[in-house]
PDB file of C-alpha atoms in Angstrom:
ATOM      1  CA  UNK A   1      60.573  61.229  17.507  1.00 40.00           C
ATOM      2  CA  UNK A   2      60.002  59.986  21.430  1.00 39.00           C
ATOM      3  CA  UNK A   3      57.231  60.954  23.513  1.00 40.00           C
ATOM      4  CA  UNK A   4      57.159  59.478  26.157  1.00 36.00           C
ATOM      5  CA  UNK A   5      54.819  60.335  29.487  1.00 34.00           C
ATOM      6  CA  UNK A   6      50.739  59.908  30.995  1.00 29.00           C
ATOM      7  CA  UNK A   7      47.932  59.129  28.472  1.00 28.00           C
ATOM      8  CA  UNK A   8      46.878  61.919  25.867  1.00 29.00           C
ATOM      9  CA  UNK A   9      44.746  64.535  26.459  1.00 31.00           C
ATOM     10  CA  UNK A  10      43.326  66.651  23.764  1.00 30.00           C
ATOM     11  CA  UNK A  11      45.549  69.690  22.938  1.00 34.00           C
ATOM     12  CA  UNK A  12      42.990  71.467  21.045  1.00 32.00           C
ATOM     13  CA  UNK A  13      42.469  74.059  23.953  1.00 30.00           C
ATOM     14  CA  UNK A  14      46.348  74.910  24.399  1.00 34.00           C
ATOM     15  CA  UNK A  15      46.981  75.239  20.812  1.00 35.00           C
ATOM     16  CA  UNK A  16      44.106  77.600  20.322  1.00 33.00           C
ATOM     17  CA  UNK A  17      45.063  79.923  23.323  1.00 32.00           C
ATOM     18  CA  UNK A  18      48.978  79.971  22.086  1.00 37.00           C
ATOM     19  CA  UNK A  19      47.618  80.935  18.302  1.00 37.00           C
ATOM     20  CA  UNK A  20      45.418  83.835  19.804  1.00 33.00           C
ATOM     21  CA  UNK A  21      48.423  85.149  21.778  1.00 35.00           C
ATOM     22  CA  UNK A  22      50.451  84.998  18.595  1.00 45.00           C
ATOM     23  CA  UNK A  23      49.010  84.461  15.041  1.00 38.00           C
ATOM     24  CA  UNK A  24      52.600  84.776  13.403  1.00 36.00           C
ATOM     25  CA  UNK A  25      54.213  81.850  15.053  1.00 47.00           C
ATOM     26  CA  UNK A  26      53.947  78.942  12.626  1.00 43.00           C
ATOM     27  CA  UNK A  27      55.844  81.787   9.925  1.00 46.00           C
ATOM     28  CA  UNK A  28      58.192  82.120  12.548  1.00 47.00           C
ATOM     29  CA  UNK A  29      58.611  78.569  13.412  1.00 47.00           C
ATOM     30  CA  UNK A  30      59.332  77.955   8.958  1.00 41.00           C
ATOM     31  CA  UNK A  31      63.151  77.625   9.829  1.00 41.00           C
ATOM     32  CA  UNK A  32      64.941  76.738  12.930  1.00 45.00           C
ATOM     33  CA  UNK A  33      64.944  80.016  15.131  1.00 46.00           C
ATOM     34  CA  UNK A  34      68.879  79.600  16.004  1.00 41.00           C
ATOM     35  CA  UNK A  35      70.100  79.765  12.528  1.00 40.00           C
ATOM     36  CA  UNK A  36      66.745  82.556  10.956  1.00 44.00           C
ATOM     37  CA  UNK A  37      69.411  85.023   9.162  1.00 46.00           C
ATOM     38  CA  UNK A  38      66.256  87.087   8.581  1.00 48.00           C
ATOM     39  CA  UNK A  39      67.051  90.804   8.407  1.00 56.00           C
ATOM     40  CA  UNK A  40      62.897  90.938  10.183  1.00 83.00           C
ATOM     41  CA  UNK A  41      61.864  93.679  12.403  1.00 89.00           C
ATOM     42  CA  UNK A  42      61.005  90.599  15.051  1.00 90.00           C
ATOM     43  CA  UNK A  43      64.435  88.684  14.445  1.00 90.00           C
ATOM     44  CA  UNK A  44      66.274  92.226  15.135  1.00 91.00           C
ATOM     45  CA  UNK A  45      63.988  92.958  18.164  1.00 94.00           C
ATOM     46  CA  UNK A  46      64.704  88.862  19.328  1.00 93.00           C
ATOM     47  CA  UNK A  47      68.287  89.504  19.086  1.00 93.00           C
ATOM     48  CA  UNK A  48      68.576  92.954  21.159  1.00 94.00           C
ATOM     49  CA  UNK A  49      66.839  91.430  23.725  1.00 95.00           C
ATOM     50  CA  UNK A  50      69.222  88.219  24.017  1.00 95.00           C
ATOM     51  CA  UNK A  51      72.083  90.332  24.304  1.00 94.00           C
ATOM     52  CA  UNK A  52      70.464  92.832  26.834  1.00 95.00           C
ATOM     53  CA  UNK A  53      69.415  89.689  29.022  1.00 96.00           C
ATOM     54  CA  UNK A  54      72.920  88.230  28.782  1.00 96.00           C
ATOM     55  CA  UNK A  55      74.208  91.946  30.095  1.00 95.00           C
ATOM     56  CA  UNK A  56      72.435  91.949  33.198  1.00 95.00           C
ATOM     57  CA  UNK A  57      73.069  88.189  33.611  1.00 97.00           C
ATOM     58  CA  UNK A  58      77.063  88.825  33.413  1.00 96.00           C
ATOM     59  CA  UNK A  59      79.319  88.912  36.429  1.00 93.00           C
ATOM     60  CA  UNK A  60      79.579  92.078  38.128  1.00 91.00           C
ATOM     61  CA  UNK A  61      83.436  91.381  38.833  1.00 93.00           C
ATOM     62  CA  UNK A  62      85.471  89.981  35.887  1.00 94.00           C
ATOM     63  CA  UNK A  63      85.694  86.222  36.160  1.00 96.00           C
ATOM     64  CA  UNK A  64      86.447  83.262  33.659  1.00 97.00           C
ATOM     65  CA  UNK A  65      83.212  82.196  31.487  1.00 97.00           C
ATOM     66  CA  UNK A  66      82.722  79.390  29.106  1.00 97.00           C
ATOM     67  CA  UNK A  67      80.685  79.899  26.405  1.00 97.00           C
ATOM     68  CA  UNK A  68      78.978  76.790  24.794  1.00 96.00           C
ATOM     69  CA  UNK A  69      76.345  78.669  22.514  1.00 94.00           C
ATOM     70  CA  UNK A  70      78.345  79.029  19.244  1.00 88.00           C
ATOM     71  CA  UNK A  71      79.891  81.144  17.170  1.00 83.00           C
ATOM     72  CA  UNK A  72      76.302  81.911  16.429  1.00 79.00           C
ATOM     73  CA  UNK A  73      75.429  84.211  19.039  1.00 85.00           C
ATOM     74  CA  UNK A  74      78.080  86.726  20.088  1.00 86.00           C
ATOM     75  CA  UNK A  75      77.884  85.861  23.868  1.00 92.00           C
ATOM     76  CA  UNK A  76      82.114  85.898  24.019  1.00 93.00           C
ATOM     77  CA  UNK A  77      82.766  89.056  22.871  1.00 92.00           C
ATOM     78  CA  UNK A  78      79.715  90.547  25.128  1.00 93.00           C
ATOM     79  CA  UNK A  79      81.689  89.133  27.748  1.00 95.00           C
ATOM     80  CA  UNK A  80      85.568  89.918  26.944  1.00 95.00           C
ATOM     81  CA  UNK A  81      84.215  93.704  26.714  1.00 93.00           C
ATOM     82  CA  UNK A  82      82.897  93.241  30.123  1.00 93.00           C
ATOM     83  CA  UNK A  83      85.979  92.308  31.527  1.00 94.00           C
ATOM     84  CA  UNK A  84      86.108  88.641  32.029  1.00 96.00           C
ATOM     85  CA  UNK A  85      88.205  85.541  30.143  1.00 96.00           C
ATOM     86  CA  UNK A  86      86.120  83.700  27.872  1.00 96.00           C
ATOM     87  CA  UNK A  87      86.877  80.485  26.505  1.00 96.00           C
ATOM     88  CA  UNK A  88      84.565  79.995  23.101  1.00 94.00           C
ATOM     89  CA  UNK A  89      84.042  75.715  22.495  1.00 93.00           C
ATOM     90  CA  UNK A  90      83.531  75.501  18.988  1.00 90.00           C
ATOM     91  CA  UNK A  91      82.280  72.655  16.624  1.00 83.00           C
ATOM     92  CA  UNK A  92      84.870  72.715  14.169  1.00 74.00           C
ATOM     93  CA  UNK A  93      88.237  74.856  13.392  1.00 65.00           C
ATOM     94  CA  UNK A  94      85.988  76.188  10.383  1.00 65.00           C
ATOM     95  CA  UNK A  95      83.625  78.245  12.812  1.00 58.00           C
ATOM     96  CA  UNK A  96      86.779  79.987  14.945  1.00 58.00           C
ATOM     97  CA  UNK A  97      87.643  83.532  13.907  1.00 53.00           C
ATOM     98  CA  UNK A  98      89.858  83.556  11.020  1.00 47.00           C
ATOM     99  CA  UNK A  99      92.868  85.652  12.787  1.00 39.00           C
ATOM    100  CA  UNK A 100      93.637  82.857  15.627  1.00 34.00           C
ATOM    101  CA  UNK A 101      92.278  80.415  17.741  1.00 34.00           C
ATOM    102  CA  UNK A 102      93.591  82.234  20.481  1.00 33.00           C
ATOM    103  CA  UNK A 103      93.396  85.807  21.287  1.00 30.00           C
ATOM    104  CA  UNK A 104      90.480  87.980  19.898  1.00 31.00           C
ATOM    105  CA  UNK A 105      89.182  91.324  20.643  1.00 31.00           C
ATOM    106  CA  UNK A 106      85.463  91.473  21.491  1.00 31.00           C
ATOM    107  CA  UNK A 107      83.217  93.448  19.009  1.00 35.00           C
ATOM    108  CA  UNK A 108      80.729  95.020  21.618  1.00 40.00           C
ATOM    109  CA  UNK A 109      81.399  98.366  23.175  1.00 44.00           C
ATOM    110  CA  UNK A 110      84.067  98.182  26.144  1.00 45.00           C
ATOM    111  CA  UNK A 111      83.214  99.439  29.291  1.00 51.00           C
ATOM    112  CA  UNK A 112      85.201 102.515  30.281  1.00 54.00           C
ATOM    113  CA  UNK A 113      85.853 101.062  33.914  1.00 57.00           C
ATOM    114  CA  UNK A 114      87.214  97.833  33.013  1.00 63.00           C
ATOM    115  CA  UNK A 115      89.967  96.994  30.879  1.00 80.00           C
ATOM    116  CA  UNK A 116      87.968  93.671  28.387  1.00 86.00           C
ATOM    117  CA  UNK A 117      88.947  90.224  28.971  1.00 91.00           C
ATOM    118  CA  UNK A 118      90.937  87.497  26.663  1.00 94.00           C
ATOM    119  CA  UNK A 119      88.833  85.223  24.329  1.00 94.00           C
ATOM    120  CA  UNK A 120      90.361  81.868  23.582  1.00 93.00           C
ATOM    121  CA  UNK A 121      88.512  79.499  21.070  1.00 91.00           C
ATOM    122  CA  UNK A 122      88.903  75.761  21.410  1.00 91.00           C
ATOM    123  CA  UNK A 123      87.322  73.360  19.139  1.00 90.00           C
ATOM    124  CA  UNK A 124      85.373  70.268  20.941  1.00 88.00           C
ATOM    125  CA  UNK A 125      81.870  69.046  21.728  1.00 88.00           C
ATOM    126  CA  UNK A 126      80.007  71.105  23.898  1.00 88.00           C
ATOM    127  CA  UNK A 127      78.047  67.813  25.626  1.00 86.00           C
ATOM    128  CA  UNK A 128      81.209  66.680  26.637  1.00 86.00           C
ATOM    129  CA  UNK A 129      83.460  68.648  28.640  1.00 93.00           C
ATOM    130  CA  UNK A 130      85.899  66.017  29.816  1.00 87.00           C
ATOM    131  CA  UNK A 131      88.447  68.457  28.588  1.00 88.00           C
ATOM    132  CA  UNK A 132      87.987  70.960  31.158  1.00 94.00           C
ATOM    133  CA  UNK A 133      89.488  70.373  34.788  1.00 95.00           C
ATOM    134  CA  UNK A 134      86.256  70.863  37.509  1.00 96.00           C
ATOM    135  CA  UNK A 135      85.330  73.872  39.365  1.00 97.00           C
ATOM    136  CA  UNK A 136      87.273  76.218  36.349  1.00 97.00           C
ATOM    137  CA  UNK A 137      84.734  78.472  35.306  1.00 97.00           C
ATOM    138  CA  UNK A 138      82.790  81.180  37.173  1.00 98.00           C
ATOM    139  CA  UNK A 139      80.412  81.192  34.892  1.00 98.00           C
ATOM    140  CA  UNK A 140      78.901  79.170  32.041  1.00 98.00           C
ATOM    141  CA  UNK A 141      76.646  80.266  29.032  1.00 98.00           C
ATOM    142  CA  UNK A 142      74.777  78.189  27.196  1.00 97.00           C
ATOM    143  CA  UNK A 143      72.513  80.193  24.898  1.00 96.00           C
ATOM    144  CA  UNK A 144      71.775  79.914  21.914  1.00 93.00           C
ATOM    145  CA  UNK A 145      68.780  76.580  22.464  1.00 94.00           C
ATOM    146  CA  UNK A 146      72.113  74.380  22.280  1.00 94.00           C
ATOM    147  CA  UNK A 147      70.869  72.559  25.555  1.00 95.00           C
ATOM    148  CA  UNK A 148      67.685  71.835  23.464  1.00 96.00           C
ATOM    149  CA  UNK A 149      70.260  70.367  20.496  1.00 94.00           C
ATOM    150  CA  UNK A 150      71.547  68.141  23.430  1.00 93.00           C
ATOM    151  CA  UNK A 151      68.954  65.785  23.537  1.00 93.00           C
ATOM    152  CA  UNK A 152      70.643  63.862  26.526  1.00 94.00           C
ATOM    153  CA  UNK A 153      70.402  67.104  28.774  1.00 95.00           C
ATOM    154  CA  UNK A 154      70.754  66.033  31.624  1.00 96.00           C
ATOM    155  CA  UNK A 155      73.928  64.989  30.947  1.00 95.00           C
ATOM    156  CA  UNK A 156      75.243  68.175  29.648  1.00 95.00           C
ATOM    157  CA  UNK A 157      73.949  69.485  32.607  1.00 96.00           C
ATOM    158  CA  UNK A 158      75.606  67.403  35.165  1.00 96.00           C
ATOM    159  CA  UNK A 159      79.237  68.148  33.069  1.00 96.00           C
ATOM    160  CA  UNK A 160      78.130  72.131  33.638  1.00 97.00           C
ATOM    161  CA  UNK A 161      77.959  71.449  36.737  1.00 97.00           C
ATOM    162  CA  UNK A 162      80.915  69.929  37.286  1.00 97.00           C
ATOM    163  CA  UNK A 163      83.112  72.663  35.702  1.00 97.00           C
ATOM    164  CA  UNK A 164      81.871  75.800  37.794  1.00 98.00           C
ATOM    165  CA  UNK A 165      83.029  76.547  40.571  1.00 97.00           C
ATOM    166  CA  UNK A 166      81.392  76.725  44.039  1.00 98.00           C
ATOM    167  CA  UNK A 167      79.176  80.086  43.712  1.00 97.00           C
ATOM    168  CA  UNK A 168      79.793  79.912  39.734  1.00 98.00           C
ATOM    169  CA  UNK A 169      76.344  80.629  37.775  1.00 98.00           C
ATOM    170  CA  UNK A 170      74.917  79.006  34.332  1.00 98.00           C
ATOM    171  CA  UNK A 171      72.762  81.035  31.886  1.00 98.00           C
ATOM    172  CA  UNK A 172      70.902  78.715  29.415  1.00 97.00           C
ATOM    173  CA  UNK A 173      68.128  78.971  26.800  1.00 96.00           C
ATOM    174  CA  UNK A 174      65.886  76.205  25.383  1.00 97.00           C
ATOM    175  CA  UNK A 175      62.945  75.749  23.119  1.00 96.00           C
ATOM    176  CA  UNK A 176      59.406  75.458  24.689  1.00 94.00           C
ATOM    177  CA  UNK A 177      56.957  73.356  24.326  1.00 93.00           C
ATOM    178  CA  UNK A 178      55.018  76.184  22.582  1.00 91.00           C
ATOM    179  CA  UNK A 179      57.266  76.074  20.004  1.00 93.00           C
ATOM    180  CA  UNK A 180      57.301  72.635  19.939  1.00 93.00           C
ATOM    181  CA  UNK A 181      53.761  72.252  19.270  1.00 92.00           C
ATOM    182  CA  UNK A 182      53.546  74.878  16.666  1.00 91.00           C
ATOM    183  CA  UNK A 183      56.342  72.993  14.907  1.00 92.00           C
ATOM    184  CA  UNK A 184      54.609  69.566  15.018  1.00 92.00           C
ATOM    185  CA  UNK A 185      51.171  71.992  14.290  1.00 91.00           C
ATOM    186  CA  UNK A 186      53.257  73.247  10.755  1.00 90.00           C
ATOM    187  CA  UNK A 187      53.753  69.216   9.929  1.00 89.00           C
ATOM    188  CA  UNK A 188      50.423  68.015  10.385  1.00 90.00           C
ATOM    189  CA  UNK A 189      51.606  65.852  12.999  1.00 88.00           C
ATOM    190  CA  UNK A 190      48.281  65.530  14.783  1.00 85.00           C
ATOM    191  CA  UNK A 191      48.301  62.591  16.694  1.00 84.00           C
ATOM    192  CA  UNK A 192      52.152  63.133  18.030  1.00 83.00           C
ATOM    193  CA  UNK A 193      50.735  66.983  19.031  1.00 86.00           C
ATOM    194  CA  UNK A 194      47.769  65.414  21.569  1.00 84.00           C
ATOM    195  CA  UNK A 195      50.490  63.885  23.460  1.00 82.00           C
ATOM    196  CA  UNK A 196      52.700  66.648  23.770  1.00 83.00           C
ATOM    197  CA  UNK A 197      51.624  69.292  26.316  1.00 79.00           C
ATOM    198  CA  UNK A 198      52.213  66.120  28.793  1.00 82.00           C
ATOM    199  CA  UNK A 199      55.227  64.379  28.098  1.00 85.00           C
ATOM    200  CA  UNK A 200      57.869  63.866  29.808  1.00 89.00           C
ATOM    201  CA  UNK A 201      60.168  64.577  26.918  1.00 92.00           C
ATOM    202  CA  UNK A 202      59.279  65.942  24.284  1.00 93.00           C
ATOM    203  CA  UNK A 203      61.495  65.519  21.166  1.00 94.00           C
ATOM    204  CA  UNK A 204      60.533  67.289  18.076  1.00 94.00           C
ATOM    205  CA  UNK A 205      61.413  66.717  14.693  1.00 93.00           C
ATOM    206  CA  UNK A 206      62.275  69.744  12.355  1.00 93.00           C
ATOM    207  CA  UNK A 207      62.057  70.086   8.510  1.00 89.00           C
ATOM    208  CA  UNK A 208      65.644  70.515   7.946  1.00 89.00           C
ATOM    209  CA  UNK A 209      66.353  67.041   9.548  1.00 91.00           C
ATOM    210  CA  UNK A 210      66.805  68.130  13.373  1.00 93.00           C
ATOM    211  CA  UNK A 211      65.084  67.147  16.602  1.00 94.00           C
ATOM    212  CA  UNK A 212      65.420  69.345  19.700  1.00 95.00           C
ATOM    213  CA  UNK A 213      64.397  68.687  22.857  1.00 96.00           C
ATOM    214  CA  UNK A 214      61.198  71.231  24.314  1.00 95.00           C
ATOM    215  CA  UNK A 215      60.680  71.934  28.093  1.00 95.00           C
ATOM    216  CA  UNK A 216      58.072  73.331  30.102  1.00 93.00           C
ATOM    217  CA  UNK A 217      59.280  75.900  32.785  1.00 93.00           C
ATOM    218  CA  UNK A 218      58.354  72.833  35.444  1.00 93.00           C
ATOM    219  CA  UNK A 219      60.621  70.554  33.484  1.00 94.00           C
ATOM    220  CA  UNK A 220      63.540  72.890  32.954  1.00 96.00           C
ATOM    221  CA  UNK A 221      63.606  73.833  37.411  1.00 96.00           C
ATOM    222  CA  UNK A 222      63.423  69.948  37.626  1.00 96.00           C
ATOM    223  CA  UNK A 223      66.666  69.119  35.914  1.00 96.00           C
ATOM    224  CA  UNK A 224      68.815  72.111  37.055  1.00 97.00           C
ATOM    225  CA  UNK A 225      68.030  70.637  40.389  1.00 97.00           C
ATOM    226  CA  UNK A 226      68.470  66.952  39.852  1.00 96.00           C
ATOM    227  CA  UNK A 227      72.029  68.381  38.277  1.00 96.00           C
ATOM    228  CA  UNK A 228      72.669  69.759  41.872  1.00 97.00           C
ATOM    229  CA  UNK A 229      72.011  73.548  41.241  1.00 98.00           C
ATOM    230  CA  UNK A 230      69.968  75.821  42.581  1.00 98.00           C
ATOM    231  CA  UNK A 231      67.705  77.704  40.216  1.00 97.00           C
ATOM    232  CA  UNK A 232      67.734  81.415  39.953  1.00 97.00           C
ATOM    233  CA  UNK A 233      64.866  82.082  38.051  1.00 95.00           C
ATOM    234  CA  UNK A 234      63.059  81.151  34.810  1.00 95.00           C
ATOM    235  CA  UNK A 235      61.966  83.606  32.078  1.00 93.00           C
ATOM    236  CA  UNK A 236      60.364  83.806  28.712  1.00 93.00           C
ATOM    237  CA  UNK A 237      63.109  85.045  26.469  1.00 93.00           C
ATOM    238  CA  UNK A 238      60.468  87.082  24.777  1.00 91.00           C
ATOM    239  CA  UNK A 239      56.772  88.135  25.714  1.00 90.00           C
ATOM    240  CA  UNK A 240      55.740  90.382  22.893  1.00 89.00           C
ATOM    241  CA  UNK A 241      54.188  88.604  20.356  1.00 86.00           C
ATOM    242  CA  UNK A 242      56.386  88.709  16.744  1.00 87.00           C
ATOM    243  CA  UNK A 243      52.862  90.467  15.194  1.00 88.00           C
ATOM    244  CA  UNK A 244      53.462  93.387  17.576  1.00 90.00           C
ATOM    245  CA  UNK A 245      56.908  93.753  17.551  1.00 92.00           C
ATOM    246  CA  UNK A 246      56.685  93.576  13.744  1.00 92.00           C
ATOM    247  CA  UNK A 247      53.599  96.145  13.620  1.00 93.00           C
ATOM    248  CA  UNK A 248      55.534  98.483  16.193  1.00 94.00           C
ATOM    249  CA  UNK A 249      58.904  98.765  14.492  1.00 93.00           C
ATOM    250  CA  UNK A 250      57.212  98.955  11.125  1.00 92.00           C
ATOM    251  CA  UNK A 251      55.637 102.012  11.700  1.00 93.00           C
ATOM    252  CA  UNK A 252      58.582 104.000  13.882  1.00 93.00           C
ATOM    253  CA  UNK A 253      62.028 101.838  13.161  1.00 90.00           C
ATOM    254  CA  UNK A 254      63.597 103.476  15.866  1.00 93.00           C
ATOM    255  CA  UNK A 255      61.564 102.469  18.891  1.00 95.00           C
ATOM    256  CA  UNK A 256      63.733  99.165  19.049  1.00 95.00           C
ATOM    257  CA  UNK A 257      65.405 100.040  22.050  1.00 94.00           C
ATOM    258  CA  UNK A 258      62.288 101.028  23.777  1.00 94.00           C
ATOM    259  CA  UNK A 259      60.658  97.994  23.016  1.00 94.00           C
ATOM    260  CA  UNK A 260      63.651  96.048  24.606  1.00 95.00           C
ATOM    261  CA  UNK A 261      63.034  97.873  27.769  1.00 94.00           C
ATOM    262  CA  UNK A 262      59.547  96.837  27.629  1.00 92.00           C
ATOM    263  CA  UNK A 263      60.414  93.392  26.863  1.00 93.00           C
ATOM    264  CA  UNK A 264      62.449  92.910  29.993  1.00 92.00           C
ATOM    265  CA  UNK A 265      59.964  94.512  31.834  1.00 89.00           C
ATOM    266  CA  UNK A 266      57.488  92.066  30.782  1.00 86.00           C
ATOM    267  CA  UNK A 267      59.796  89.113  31.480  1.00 82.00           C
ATOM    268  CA  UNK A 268      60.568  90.318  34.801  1.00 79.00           C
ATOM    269  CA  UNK A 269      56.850  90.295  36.059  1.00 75.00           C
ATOM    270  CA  UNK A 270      56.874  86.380  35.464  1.00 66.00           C
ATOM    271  CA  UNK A 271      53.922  86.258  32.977  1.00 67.00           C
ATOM    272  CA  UNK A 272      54.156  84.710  29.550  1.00 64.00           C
ATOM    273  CA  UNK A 273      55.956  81.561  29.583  1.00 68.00           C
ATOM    274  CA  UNK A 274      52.879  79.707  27.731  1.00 71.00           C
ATOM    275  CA  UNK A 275      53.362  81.914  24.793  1.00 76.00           C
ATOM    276  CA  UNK A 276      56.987  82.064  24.533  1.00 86.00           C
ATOM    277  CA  UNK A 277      59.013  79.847  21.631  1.00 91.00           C
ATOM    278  CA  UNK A 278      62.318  80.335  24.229  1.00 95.00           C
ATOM    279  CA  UNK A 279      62.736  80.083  27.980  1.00 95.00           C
ATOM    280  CA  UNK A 280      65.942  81.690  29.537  1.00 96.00           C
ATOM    281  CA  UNK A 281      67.193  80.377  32.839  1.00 97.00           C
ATOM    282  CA  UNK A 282      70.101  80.878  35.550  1.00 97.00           C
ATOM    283  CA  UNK A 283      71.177  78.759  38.262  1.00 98.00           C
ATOM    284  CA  UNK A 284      73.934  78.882  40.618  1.00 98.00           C
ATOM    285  CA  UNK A 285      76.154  75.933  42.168  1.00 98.00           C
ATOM    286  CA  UNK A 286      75.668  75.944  45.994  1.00 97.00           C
ATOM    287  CA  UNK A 287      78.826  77.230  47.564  1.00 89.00           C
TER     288      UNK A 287
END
């Protein structure tokens, strides 16, 4: 692990504050939130929201997108039903859909205006997209914390930029430094925890063998700039804490979809970035 950045400061204050806003985070934070298969009232709830955020986020008018989250998260076929082309970089021929490499149908519900997009799945490295031709893409997504499993980001960043076109927006999600600390919290890794609410960069080690690389809100506006884009906004990907979504859906397990609506609500107001494991951004490319 690297930390690098100013002299520590005692974290004992932070920590407390982010445990009181959410006493279930270390459970949470027991496997890497990208892969959690957990069938969990808050996993569910973490999952509507992503794909209601990535909704709103798409293109009005259809466009071409490249998706660099995965075959994880379903952000391609969100978007072919919406209307636009979608190329899907994969890590390996193993993760593309069994049928073809080529043309897919999307899985989400197809809007009755539009007629959906094409998805085509290429295999390749999503930090290096030497591949692609610049200015190609309207749009770029990179959910799915994969910026966070670049640990060079702003590297990735500067090839994003590259490949969108003038106007063309990037939608990106990336582990906090509240997760971070809880993570180092969960290893007992006091002394590398005093330093982090002030690094620079702050790369954390997980259990299964992984590091990932946390931001603050501050840090994430700073490198979409330095890349040359201009930031849209910066969100928490999820306000409610997991102990209230967890209590609410319990108790009536079909107030989901009411609880996303809250959710956004709450994410739209600005608050709750200190207590969020996630932070969601969007930046355009000046024309």
């Amino acid at each position: 692990m690297r930390l690098t950045g100013s002299a520590p400061q005692p974290a004992t204050s932070q920590l407390s504050a982010d445990s009181a806003a959410d006493t279930t985070i270390s459970r949470l934070t027991a496997s890497h939130p990208a892969t959690a298969g957990s069938p969990s009232a808050y996993w569910r709830f973490y999952w509507a929201v992503a794909a209601a955020q990535l909704t709103r986020w798409l293109p009005r008018e259809p466009g071409r997108i490249l998706d660099l989250s995965g075959p994880g998260f379903r952000a391609s076929s969100r978007a072919v039903a919406a209307g636009h082309d979608v190329v899907a970089l994969l890590p390996s021929v193993d993760s593309a859909p069994k049928r073809t490499l080529t043309l897919v149908n999307g899985h989400a519900p197809v809007r009755p205006d539009r007629r959906p997009g094409r998805l085509r799945s290429v295999v390749g490295d999503s930090a290096l997209l030497s591949g692609f031709a610049s200015e190609v893409f309207d749009g770029v997504i990179a959910d799915n914390r994969v910026l966070s499993q670049h640990l060079v980001a702003e590297a990735s960043l500067a090839e994003i930029a590259r490949v969108l076109r003038p106007g063309g927006r990037v939608l990106l999600c990336v582990d906090s430094v509240v997760l971070g600390m809880a993570v180092l919290a969960e290893q007992d890794c006091w002394p590398e925890l005093s330093y982090a609410p002030n690094a620079d960069v702050l790369l954390v080690p997980w259990p299964d063998g992984t590091i990932t690389r946390c931001f603050t809100g501050e840090q994430l506006g700073e490198l979409l700039t330095e890349a040359g884009l201009e930031l849209e906004w910066i969100k928490p990907r999820t306000v409610l804490s997991a102990s209230t979504v967890e209590k609410v859906l319990n108790d009536h397990p079909r107030a989901l979809n009411r609880l996303v609506e809250m959710e956004l609500k709450a994410a739209d107001s600005g608050e709750g970035e200190d207590v969020s494991m996630h932070l969601l951004a969007s930046a355009r490319k000046p024309r």
